[in-house]
Amino acid sequence: MKEELRVIISGGGTGGHIFPAISIANAIRELLPSTKILFVGALGRMEMQRVPQAGYEIKGLPIMGFDRKNLLKNVKVLWKVWKSQRMAKQIIREFNPMVAVGVGGYASGPTLNKAAAMGVPCLIQEQNSYAGVTNKLLAKKASKICVAYEGMERFFPKEKIMLTGNPVRQALLSSTVTRQEALAGYGLDAEKKTVLLVGGSLGARTLNESVLSHLEEIAQTGIQFIWQTGKYYSETIKHVLEQQGKPDNLMVCDFIADMAAAYRAADLVVSRAGAGSISEFCLLGKPVILVPSPNVAEDHQTKNAMALVNRQAALCVKDSDAIDQLIDLAIETVKDDKKLESLGRNVLKMALPDSAKIIAQEVIALANNK
């Protein structure tokens, strides 16, 4: 480019939005190291900490979601939307971006709305197989829509869609740790099959209750379990295990910092069905049992999971059935080498590599076209 590229990236709220956003920013910087990148997030949300930790500047908007249960509270929400629109306009005017990128989440709405109104070309990245409300509203104003699943023309104009996949944390793909080293780090036996249970950074109540309801069964298997409880549940679970006794083959932690090592250690993963996690399983070829969260908009995690199940690339247990069925299925599956091989082979077929780089190239192309 003749002049220095300036890009605004907006969105967040969850790791599923933030990790792709940071990956896209890193990929742009790899292609054009002099690029100036400004993030715009929602005040009080996790992007306000995670983005600066990744080395990028971020500005916060007071935006928040509508309260569908208490309509009177939405008077305050509407005022915050109005204020966020004004602040977004000022941020765009001062930063003067050539392109705006939206990854979903509260902040991307006012930011990309104002960017489009001010003549800035916009790219949105939709992680899920069922499009989020913000991205559906922004689709008409976007120049390019990058998606991770086929069939997204039911939400977006077909001519704008590009199938790119979801950017994932680069450390997962660049890790050189071996299975033996990963298991040794957990104090586990490399000769035994290992199941990783992870409910996201905050944990998942259903997954935790499933484990606690089958402690005796877990203790009697020759299988090892790595169980991430989530910090919110850790103290309660610690108390229960002190009372009931923790099986020796159950390694318990509240948070896993090195997910690359955890995945490498596992023969089978049990997980929620967030779009980012699913993209990681695909790229790593990791056999997985998905337990979709029922507490998400439009039940999109079930739709994410079924995109894999329909291709024999994952197993799925309903949240309401998990306490009764999940641990038995995990034990049965991890003992079945043919099943593990089949799941790993099929999920790897669904991988879309180099997503962040492809999206970064589209961002640069939009700037050049402008």
mmCIF file of C-alpha atoms in Angstrom:
data_model
loop_
_atom_site.group_PDB
_atom_site.id
_atom_site.type_symbol
_atom_site.label_atom_id
_atom_site.label_comp_id
_atom_site.label_asym_id
_atom_site.label_seq_id
_atom_site.Cartn_x
_atom_site.Cartn_y
_atom_site.Cartn_z
ATOM 1 C CA MET A 1 0.000 0.000 0.000
ATOM 2 C CA LYS A 2 1.132 3.558 -0.710
ATOM 3 C CA GLU A 3 -0.027 4.874 2.658
ATOM 4 C CA GLU A 4 -0.033 3.360 6.120
ATOM 5 C CA LEU A 5 -2.979 1.015 6.682
ATOM 6 C CA ARG A 6 -5.315 1.915 9.563
ATOM 7 C CA VAL A 7 -7.862 -0.658 10.748
ATOM 8 C CA ILE A 8 -10.533 -0.611 13.438
ATOM 9 C CA ILE A 9 -11.542 -3.999 14.853
ATOM 10 C CA SER A 10 -14.660 -4.087 16.999
ATOM 11 C CA GLY A 11 -16.537 -6.655 19.069
ATOM 12 C CA GLY A 12 -15.993 -9.014 21.954
ATOM 13 C CA GLY A 13 -17.829 -10.071 25.077
ATOM 14 C CA THR A 14 -16.564 -13.654 24.998
ATOM 15 C CA GLY A 15 -13.365 -15.448 24.105
ATOM 16 C CA GLY A 16 -15.186 -16.745 21.023
ATOM 17 C CA HIS A 17 -15.232 -13.199 19.651
ATOM 18 C CA ILE A 18 -11.971 -11.916 21.122
ATOM 19 C CA PHE A 19 -9.564 -14.697 20.052
ATOM 20 C CA PRO A 20 -10.534 -14.406 16.340
ATOM 21 C CA ALA A 21 -10.275 -10.614 16.528
ATOM 22 C CA ILE A 22 -6.747 -10.750 17.932
ATOM 23 C CA SER A 23 -5.754 -13.452 15.419
ATOM 24 C CA ILE A 24 -6.973 -11.254 12.550
ATOM 25 C CA ALA A 25 -5.018 -8.289 13.924
ATOM 26 C CA ASN A 26 -1.859 -10.386 14.233
ATOM 27 C CA ALA A 27 -2.267 -11.665 10.660
ATOM 28 C CA ILE A 28 -2.678 -8.125 9.295
ATOM 29 C CA ARG A 29 0.479 -7.069 11.122
ATOM 30 C CA GLU A 30 2.370 -10.057 9.681
ATOM 31 C CA LEU A 31 1.428 -8.975 6.149
ATOM 32 C CA LEU A 32 1.876 -5.238 6.765
ATOM 33 C CA PRO A 33 3.934 -4.657 9.942
ATOM 34 C CA SER A 34 3.410 -0.875 9.928
ATOM 35 C CA THR A 35 -0.400 -1.189 10.127
ATOM 36 C CA LYS A 36 -2.082 0.860 12.857
ATOM 37 C CA ILE A 37 -4.843 -1.129 14.566
ATOM 38 C CA LEU A 38 -7.375 0.176 17.064
ATOM 39 C CA PHE A 39 -9.841 -2.062 18.874
ATOM 40 C CA VAL A 40 -13.239 -0.841 20.039
ATOM 41 C CA GLY A 41 -14.928 -2.892 22.759
ATOM 42 C CA ALA A 42 -17.633 -2.686 25.398
ATOM 43 C CA LEU A 43 -16.733 -1.226 28.782
ATOM 44 C CA GLY A 44 -16.710 -3.846 31.523
ATOM 45 C CA ARG A 45 -16.370 -6.772 29.120
ATOM 46 C CA MET A 46 -13.392 -9.106 28.889
ATOM 47 C CA GLU A 47 -11.955 -7.543 25.720
ATOM 48 C CA MET A 48 -10.946 -4.483 27.779
ATOM 49 C CA GLN A 49 -8.326 -6.690 29.506
ATOM 50 C CA ARG A 50 -7.518 -9.318 26.859
ATOM 51 C CA VAL A 51 -6.813 -6.938 23.978
ATOM 52 C CA PRO A 52 -4.189 -4.808 25.819
ATOM 53 C CA GLN A 53 -2.600 -8.059 27.032
ATOM 54 C CA ALA A 54 -2.175 -8.970 23.356
ATOM 55 C CA GLY A 55 -0.414 -5.656 22.721
ATOM 56 C CA TYR A 56 -3.167 -3.600 21.097
ATOM 57 C CA GLU A 57 -4.863 -0.334 22.047
ATOM 58 C CA ILE A 58 -8.579 -0.493 22.806
ATOM 59 C CA LYS A 59 -11.275 2.109 23.423
ATOM 60 C CA GLY A 60 -14.455 1.199 25.285
ATOM 61 C CA LEU A 61 -18.089 2.063 24.599
ATOM 62 C CA PRO A 62 -20.810 2.004 27.298
ATOM 63 C CA ILE A 63 -22.923 -0.291 25.091
ATOM 64 C CA MET A 64 -24.923 -3.138 26.641
ATOM 65 C CA GLY A 65 -27.530 -5.649 25.499
ATOM 66 C CA PHE A 66 -31.289 -5.278 25.740
ATOM 67 C CA ASP A 67 -33.033 -6.781 28.772
ATOM 68 C CA ARG A 68 -35.850 -8.948 27.407
ATOM 69 C CA LYS A 69 -37.200 -9.757 30.874
ATOM 70 C CA ASN A 70 -37.392 -6.240 32.313
ATOM 71 C CA LEU A 71 -38.408 -3.812 29.577
ATOM 72 C CA LEU A 72 -38.192 -0.751 31.858
ATOM 73 C CA LYS A 73 -34.440 -1.264 32.155
ATOM 74 C CA ASN A 74 -34.131 -0.720 28.415
ATOM 75 C CA VAL A 75 -34.585 3.039 28.815
ATOM 76 C CA LYS A 76 -31.057 3.059 30.208
ATOM 77 C CA VAL A 77 -29.924 0.673 27.459
ATOM 78 C CA LEU A 78 -31.291 2.983 24.728
ATOM 79 C CA TRP A 79 -29.429 5.925 26.239
ATOM 80 C CA LYS A 80 -26.214 3.883 26.251
ATOM 81 C CA VAL A 81 -26.772 2.879 22.612
ATOM 82 C CA TRP A 82 -27.182 6.536 21.670
ATOM 83 C CA LYS A 83 -24.076 7.527 23.628
ATOM 84 C CA SER A 84 -22.094 4.652 22.096
ATOM 85 C CA GLN A 85 -23.076 5.764 18.592
ATOM 86 C CA ARG A 86 -21.794 9.277 19.310
ATOM 87 C CA MET A 87 -18.563 7.987 20.846
ATOM 88 C CA ALA A 88 -18.010 5.579 17.935
ATOM 89 C CA LYS A 89 -18.403 8.431 15.463
ATOM 90 C CA GLN A 90 -15.800 10.474 17.336
ATOM 91 C CA ILE A 91 -13.378 7.533 17.521
ATOM 92 C CA ILE A 92 -13.703 6.908 13.776
ATOM 93 C CA ARG A 93 -13.264 10.578 12.946
ATOM 94 C CA GLU A 94 -10.069 10.791 15.025
ATOM 95 C CA PHE A 95 -8.527 7.468 13.955
ATOM 96 C CA ASN A 96 -9.624 7.772 10.293
ATOM 97 C CA PRO A 97 -9.623 4.019 9.476
ATOM 98 C CA MET A 98 -9.470 2.672 5.935
ATOM 99 C CA VAL A 99 -11.369 -0.480 6.953
ATOM 100 C CA ALA A 100 -13.561 -1.532 9.892
ATOM 101 C CA VAL A 101 -13.804 -5.170 10.991
ATOM 102 C CA GLY A 102 -16.635 -6.517 13.156
ATOM 103 C CA VAL A 103 -16.397 -9.861 14.937
ATOM 104 C CA GLY A 104 -19.747 -9.831 16.749
ATOM 105 C CA GLY A 105 -20.624 -8.642 20.235
ATOM 106 C CA TYR A 106 -22.205 -5.443 21.529
ATOM 107 C CA ALA A 107 -19.550 -2.939 20.494
ATOM 108 C CA SER A 108 -19.432 -3.963 16.842
ATOM 109 C CA GLY A 109 -22.982 -2.691 16.244
ATOM 110 C CA PRO A 110 -22.505 1.053 16.803
ATOM 111 C CA THR A 111 -18.906 0.983 15.566
ATOM 112 C CA LEU A 112 -19.603 -0.586 12.177
ATOM 113 C CA ASN A 113 -22.891 1.290 11.760
ATOM 114 C CA LYS A 114 -21.075 4.586 12.076
ATOM 115 C CA ALA A 115 -18.113 3.410 9.996
ATOM 116 C CA ALA A 116 -20.387 2.430 7.119
ATOM 117 C CA ALA A 117 -22.308 5.719 7.373
ATOM 118 C CA MET A 118 -18.990 7.575 7.158
ATOM 119 C CA GLY A 119 -17.929 5.721 4.003
ATOM 120 C CA VAL A 120 -15.513 3.254 5.607
ATOM 121 C CA PRO A 121 -15.672 -0.227 3.979
ATOM 122 C CA CYS A 122 -16.681 -2.890 6.502
ATOM 123 C CA LEU A 123 -15.903 -6.589 6.862
ATOM 124 C CA ILE A 124 -17.760 -8.772 9.341
ATOM 125 C CA GLN A 125 -16.661 -12.174 10.590
ATOM 126 C CA GLU A 126 -19.362 -14.601 11.758
ATOM 127 C CA GLN A 127 -18.057 -17.486 13.840
ATOM 128 C CA ASN A 128 -21.229 -19.531 14.274
ATOM 129 C CA SER A 129 -23.386 -21.647 11.982
ATOM 130 C CA TYR A 130 -26.341 -19.520 13.116
ATOM 131 C CA ALA A 131 -25.650 -15.823 12.600
ATOM 132 C CA GLY A 132 -25.727 -13.462 15.577
ATOM 133 C CA VAL A 133 -28.203 -10.592 15.778
ATOM 134 C CA THR A 134 -25.563 -7.866 15.461
ATOM 135 C CA ASN A 135 -24.002 -9.369 12.344
ATOM 136 C CA LYS A 136 -27.395 -9.950 10.716
ATOM 137 C CA LEU A 137 -28.218 -6.272 11.205
ATOM 138 C CA LEU A 138 -24.818 -5.186 9.860
ATOM 139 C CA ALA A 139 -24.870 -7.475 6.805
ATOM 140 C CA LYS A 140 -26.519 -4.950 4.459
ATOM 141 C CA LYS A 141 -23.822 -2.392 5.173
ATOM 142 C CA ALA A 142 -20.859 -4.788 4.991
ATOM 143 C CA SER A 143 -18.669 -5.090 1.900
ATOM 144 C CA LYS A 144 -17.503 -8.622 2.785
ATOM 145 C CA ILE A 145 -18.825 -11.296 5.164
ATOM 146 C CA CYS A 146 -16.392 -14.027 6.247
ATOM 147 C CA VAL A 147 -18.047 -17.204 7.565
ATOM 148 C CA ALA A 148 -17.007 -20.558 9.020
ATOM 149 C CA TYR A 149 -19.898 -22.735 7.823
ATOM 150 C CA GLU A 150 -21.571 -23.484 4.521
ATOM 151 C CA GLY A 151 -25.188 -22.457 3.928
ATOM 152 C CA MET A 152 -24.868 -18.981 5.453
ATOM 153 C CA GLU A 153 -26.708 -17.379 2.538
ATOM 154 C CA ARG A 154 -29.897 -17.887 4.566
ATOM 155 C CA PHE A 155 -28.630 -15.033 6.772
ATOM 156 C CA PHE A 156 -26.464 -12.929 4.482
ATOM 157 C CA PRO A 157 -26.379 -11.732 0.846
ATOM 158 C CA LYS A 158 -24.753 -14.575 -1.085
ATOM 159 C CA GLU A 159 -22.534 -12.311 -3.182
ATOM 160 C CA LYS A 160 -20.829 -10.922 -0.053
ATOM 161 C CA ILE A 161 -20.064 -14.258 1.618
ATOM 162 C CA MET A 162 -16.607 -15.811 1.736
ATOM 163 C CA LEU A 163 -15.990 -19.170 3.424
ATOM 164 C CA THR A 164 -12.819 -18.623 5.461
ATOM 165 C CA GLY A 165 -13.258 -20.584 8.686
ATOM 166 C CA ASN A 166 -12.615 -19.203 12.159
ATOM 167 C CA PRO A 167 -9.211 -17.868 13.183
ATOM 168 C CA VAL A 168 -7.915 -19.728 16.245
ATOM 169 C CA ARG A 169 -5.233 -19.089 18.841
ATOM 170 C CA GLN A 170 -1.908 -19.389 16.999
ATOM 171 C CA ALA A 171 -0.246 -21.079 19.987
ATOM 172 C CA LEU A 172 -2.421 -24.157 19.441
ATOM 173 C CA LEU A 173 -1.048 -24.706 15.952
ATOM 174 C CA SER A 174 2.563 -23.765 16.623
ATOM 175 C CA SER A 175 3.021 -25.854 19.792
ATOM 176 C CA THR A 176 5.732 -28.530 19.570
ATOM 177 C CA VAL A 177 4.914 -30.294 22.854
ATOM 178 C CA THR A 178 4.534 -34.076 22.515
ATOM 179 C CA ARG A 179 1.759 -36.169 24.035
ATOM 180 C CA GLN A 180 4.247 -37.691 26.472
ATOM 181 C CA GLU A 181 5.524 -34.281 27.559
ATOM 182 C CA ALA A 182 2.000 -32.931 27.938
ATOM 183 C CA LEU A 183 0.890 -35.871 30.084
ATOM 184 C CA ALA A 184 4.058 -35.668 32.187
ATOM 185 C CA GLY A 185 3.207 -32.033 32.871
ATOM 186 C CA TYR A 186 -0.049 -33.199 34.419
ATOM 187 C CA GLY A 187 1.639 -36.037 36.291
ATOM 188 C CA LEU A 188 -0.246 -38.598 34.187
ATOM 189 C CA ASP A 189 0.694 -41.924 32.586
ATOM 190 C CA ALA A 190 1.453 -41.862 28.850
ATOM 191 C CA GLU A 191 0.374 -45.521 28.583
ATOM 192 C CA LYS A 192 -3.222 -44.753 29.578
ATOM 193 C CA LYS A 193 -6.078 -43.207 27.587
ATOM 194 C CA THR A 194 -6.942 -39.663 28.638
ATOM 195 C CA VAL A 195 -10.181 -37.652 28.496
ATOM 196 C CA LEU A 196 -10.125 -33.847 28.722
ATOM 197 C CA LEU A 197 -13.285 -32.214 30.098
ATOM 198 C CA VAL A 198 -13.428 -28.470 29.527
ATOM 199 C CA GLY A 199 -16.388 -26.101 29.761
ATOM 200 C CA GLY A 200 -14.703 -22.925 28.606
ATOM 201 C CA SER A 201 -12.744 -20.455 30.732
ATOM 202 C CA LEU A 202 -15.670 -20.008 33.137
ATOM 203 C CA GLY A 203 -16.492 -23.715 33.345
ATOM 204 C CA ALA A 204 -19.832 -25.391 32.681
ATOM 205 C CA ARG A 205 -22.177 -26.460 35.449
ATOM 206 C CA THR A 206 -23.600 -29.445 33.558
ATOM 207 C CA LEU A 207 -20.168 -30.882 32.749
ATOM 208 C CA ASN A 208 -19.115 -30.440 36.371
ATOM 209 C CA GLU A 209 -22.263 -32.100 37.731
ATOM 210 C CA SER A 210 -21.749 -34.964 35.278
ATOM 211 C CA VAL A 211 -18.320 -35.660 36.761
ATOM 212 C CA LEU A 212 -19.429 -35.293 40.379
ATOM 213 C CA SER A 213 -22.295 -37.733 39.774
ATOM 214 C CA HIS A 214 -19.909 -40.442 38.500
ATOM 215 C CA LEU A 215 -16.853 -40.212 40.749
ATOM 216 C CA GLU A 216 -17.058 -43.887 41.722
ATOM 217 C CA GLU A 217 -17.380 -44.974 38.106
ATOM 218 C CA ILE A 218 -14.425 -42.783 37.096
ATOM 219 C CA ALA A 219 -12.297 -44.272 39.885
ATOM 220 C CA GLN A 220 -12.932 -47.806 38.634
ATOM 221 C CA THR A 221 -11.830 -47.195 35.034
ATOM 222 C CA GLY A 222 -8.277 -47.486 33.764
ATOM 223 C CA ILE A 223 -8.729 -44.101 32.093
ATOM 224 C CA GLN A 224 -7.275 -40.725 33.115
ATOM 225 C CA PHE A 225 -9.339 -37.539 33.249
ATOM 226 C CA ILE A 226 -8.184 -33.922 33.070
ATOM 227 C CA TRP A 227 -11.052 -31.816 34.402
ATOM 228 C CA GLN A 228 -11.173 -28.035 34.094
ATOM 229 C CA THR A 229 -13.892 -26.907 36.503
ATOM 230 C CA GLY A 230 -13.828 -23.168 35.861
ATOM 231 C CA LYS A 231 -12.884 -20.710 38.627
ATOM 232 C CA TYR A 232 -16.523 -19.955 39.445
ATOM 233 C CA TYR A 233 -17.153 -23.560 40.530
ATOM 234 C CA SER A 234 -13.729 -24.479 41.885
ATOM 235 C CA GLU A 235 -14.282 -23.898 45.613
ATOM 236 C CA THR A 236 -17.580 -25.798 45.698
ATOM 237 C CA ILE A 237 -16.064 -28.719 43.798
ATOM 238 C CA LYS A 238 -12.999 -28.754 46.030
ATOM 239 C CA HIS A 239 -15.299 -29.062 49.061
ATOM 240 C CA VAL A 240 -17.302 -31.917 47.482
ATOM 241 C CA LEU A 241 -14.136 -33.830 46.569
ATOM 242 C CA GLU A 242 -12.795 -33.440 50.102
ATOM 243 C CA GLN A 243 -15.992 -35.035 51.398
ATOM 244 C CA GLN A 244 -16.422 -37.781 48.805
ATOM 245 C CA GLY A 245 -12.804 -38.417 47.925
ATOM 246 C CA LYS A 246 -11.016 -37.546 44.671
ATOM 247 C CA PRO A 247 -10.186 -40.494 42.394
ATOM 248 C CA ASP A 248 -6.435 -40.806 41.755
ATOM 249 C CA ASN A 249 -7.045 -40.863 37.999
ATOM 250 C CA LEU A 250 -8.875 -37.501 38.063
ATOM 251 C CA MET A 251 -6.648 -34.417 37.626
ATOM 252 C CA VAL A 252 -8.616 -31.316 38.667
ATOM 253 C CA CYS A 253 -7.816 -27.684 37.841
ATOM 254 C CA ASP A 254 -9.895 -24.510 37.765
ATOM 255 C CA PHE A 255 -8.276 -23.047 34.632
ATOM 256 C CA ILE A 256 -5.993 -24.337 31.883
ATOM 257 C CA ALA A 257 -3.551 -21.730 30.632
ATOM 258 C CA ASP A 258 -1.808 -23.966 28.067
ATOM 259 C CA MET A 259 -4.646 -25.403 25.975
ATOM 260 C CA ALA A 260 -2.171 -26.663 23.361
ATOM 261 C CA ALA A 261 -0.658 -29.051 25.920
ATOM 262 C CA ALA A 262 -4.099 -30.056 27.233
ATOM 263 C CA TYR A 263 -5.339 -30.935 23.750
ATOM 264 C CA ARG A 264 -2.120 -32.830 22.995
ATOM 265 C CA ALA A 265 -2.534 -34.876 26.181
ATOM 266 C CA ALA A 266 -6.124 -35.853 25.378
ATOM 267 C CA ASP A 267 -7.280 -38.825 23.332
ATOM 268 C CA LEU A 268 -10.836 -37.482 23.593
ATOM 269 C CA VAL A 269 -12.220 -34.048 24.484
ATOM 270 C CA VAL A 270 -15.571 -33.276 26.108
ATOM 271 C CA SER A 271 -16.572 -29.674 25.474
ATOM 272 C CA ARG A 272 -19.267 -27.099 24.956
ATOM 273 C CA ALA A 273 -19.971 -26.347 21.290
ATOM 274 C CA GLY A 274 -18.718 -22.802 20.925
ATOM 275 C CA ALA A 275 -17.634 -21.907 17.400
ATOM 276 C CA GLY A 276 -14.043 -21.144 18.390
ATOM 277 C CA SER A 277 -13.595 -24.439 20.208
ATOM 278 C CA ILE A 278 -15.071 -26.381 17.283
ATOM 279 C CA SER A 279 -12.660 -24.694 14.870
ATOM 280 C CA GLU A 280 -9.790 -25.760 17.125
ATOM 281 C CA PHE A 281 -10.967 -29.394 17.170
ATOM 282 C CA CYS A 282 -11.225 -29.370 13.375
ATOM 283 C CA LEU A 283 -7.737 -27.951 12.831
ATOM 284 C CA LEU A 284 -6.203 -30.360 15.373
ATOM 285 C CA GLY A 285 -8.217 -33.395 14.216
ATOM 286 C CA LYS A 286 -9.306 -33.963 17.805
ATOM 287 C CA PRO A 287 -12.101 -36.498 18.609
ATOM 288 C CA VAL A 288 -14.769 -34.714 20.645
ATOM 289 C CA ILE A 289 -18.078 -35.158 22.458
ATOM 290 C CA LEU A 290 -19.994 -31.883 22.328
ATOM 291 C CA VAL A 291 -22.492 -30.779 24.983
ATOM 292 C CA PRO A 292 -24.147 -27.640 23.545
ATOM 293 C CA SER A 293 -24.969 -24.934 26.058
ATOM 294 C CA PRO A 294 -28.718 -24.219 26.252
ATOM 295 C CA ASN A 295 -28.016 -20.700 27.543
ATOM 296 C CA VAL A 296 -27.096 -19.049 24.242
ATOM 297 C CA ALA A 297 -29.017 -17.018 21.673
ATOM 298 C CA GLU A 298 -31.033 -19.001 19.132
ATOM 299 C CA ASP A 299 -29.600 -22.272 20.523
ATOM 300 C CA HIS A 300 -26.680 -21.700 18.155
ATOM 301 C CA GLN A 301 -24.357 -24.165 19.920
ATOM 302 C CA THR A 302 -26.665 -27.063 19.027
ATOM 303 C CA LYS A 303 -26.583 -25.909 15.407
ATOM 304 C CA ASN A 304 -22.764 -25.713 15.566
ATOM 305 C CA ALA A 305 -22.595 -29.236 16.992
ATOM 306 C CA MET A 306 -24.981 -30.751 14.451
ATOM 307 C CA ALA A 307 -22.873 -29.402 11.585
ATOM 308 C CA LEU A 308 -20.199 -31.865 12.808
ATOM 309 C CA VAL A 309 -22.487 -34.683 13.931
ATOM 310 C CA ASN A 310 -24.149 -34.809 10.496
ATOM 311 C CA ARG A 311 -20.719 -35.554 9.011
ATOM 312 C CA GLN A 312 -19.794 -38.164 11.631
ATOM 313 C CA ALA A 313 -17.143 -35.730 12.855
ATOM 314 C CA ALA A 314 -18.286 -35.490 16.496
ATOM 315 C CA LEU A 315 -20.627 -37.022 19.053
ATOM 316 C CA CYS A 316 -23.249 -34.915 20.822
ATOM 317 C CA VAL A 317 -25.080 -35.189 24.141
ATOM 318 C CA LYS A 318 -27.947 -32.849 25.013
ATOM 319 C CA ASP A 319 -27.342 -30.729 28.083
ATOM 320 C CA SER A 320 -30.439 -32.205 29.744
ATOM 321 C CA ASP A 321 -29.116 -35.764 29.211
ATOM 322 C CA ALA A 322 -25.490 -35.128 30.154
ATOM 323 C CA ILE A 323 -25.572 -35.974 33.859
ATOM 324 C CA ASP A 324 -26.961 -39.429 33.085
ATOM 325 C CA GLN A 325 -25.171 -40.211 29.821
ATOM 326 C CA LEU A 326 -21.991 -38.157 29.322
ATOM 327 C CA ILE A 327 -19.380 -39.966 31.431
ATOM 328 C CA ASP A 328 -20.514 -43.421 30.276
ATOM 329 C CA LEU A 329 -20.281 -42.298 26.641
ATOM 330 C CA ALA A 330 -16.854 -40.738 27.182
ATOM 331 C CA ILE A 331 -15.501 -43.931 28.762
ATOM 332 C CA GLU A 332 -16.997 -46.110 26.031
ATOM 333 C CA THR A 333 -15.692 -43.853 23.229
ATOM 334 C CA VAL A 334 -12.138 -43.376 24.484
ATOM 335 C CA LYS A 335 -11.743 -47.164 24.735
ATOM 336 C CA ASP A 336 -12.797 -47.594 21.088
ATOM 337 C CA ASP A 337 -9.708 -46.983 18.914
ATOM 338 C CA LYS A 338 -11.650 -47.329 15.658
ATOM 339 C CA LYS A 339 -14.203 -44.763 16.794
ATOM 340 C CA LEU A 340 -11.495 -42.322 17.859
ATOM 341 C CA GLU A 341 -9.696 -42.727 14.536
ATOM 342 C CA SER A 342 -12.919 -42.200 12.575
ATOM 343 C CA LEU A 343 -13.933 -39.097 14.540
ATOM 344 C CA GLY A 344 -10.445 -37.608 14.245
ATOM 345 C CA ARG A 345 -10.277 -38.255 10.500
ATOM 346 C CA ASN A 346 -13.738 -36.812 9.813
ATOM 347 C CA VAL A 347 -13.336 -33.690 11.957
ATOM 348 C CA LEU A 348 -9.996 -32.924 10.287
ATOM 349 C CA LYS A 349 -11.786 -32.904 6.908
ATOM 350 C CA MET A 350 -13.843 -29.940 8.123
ATOM 351 C CA ALA A 351 -10.800 -27.826 8.948
ATOM 352 C CA LEU A 352 -10.329 -24.518 7.136
ATOM 353 C CA PRO A 353 -6.657 -23.571 7.719
ATOM 354 C CA ASP A 354 -5.069 -20.121 7.390
ATOM 355 C CA SER A 355 -8.347 -18.374 8.259
ATOM 356 C CA ALA A 356 -6.739 -15.355 9.898
ATOM 357 C CA LYS A 357 -4.372 -14.784 6.963
ATOM 358 C CA ILE A 358 -7.179 -15.092 4.395
ATOM 359 C CA ILE A 359 -9.337 -12.593 6.302
ATOM 360 C CA ALA A 360 -6.352 -10.250 6.703
ATOM 361 C CA GLN A 361 -5.818 -10.330 2.932
ATOM 362 C CA GLU A 362 -9.479 -9.387 2.423
ATOM 363 C CA VAL A 363 -9.107 -6.479 4.853
ATOM 364 C CA ILE A 364 -6.097 -5.186 2.913
ATOM 365 C CA ALA A 365 -7.932 -5.644 -0.400
ATOM 366 C CA LEU A 366 -10.871 -3.551 0.862
ATOM 367 C CA ALA A 367 -8.475 -0.778 1.819
ATOM 368 C CA ASN A 368 -6.799 -0.910 -1.604
ATOM 369 C CA ASN A 369 -10.161 -0.841 -3.380
ATOM 370 C CA LYS A 370 -11.192 2.190 -1.391
#
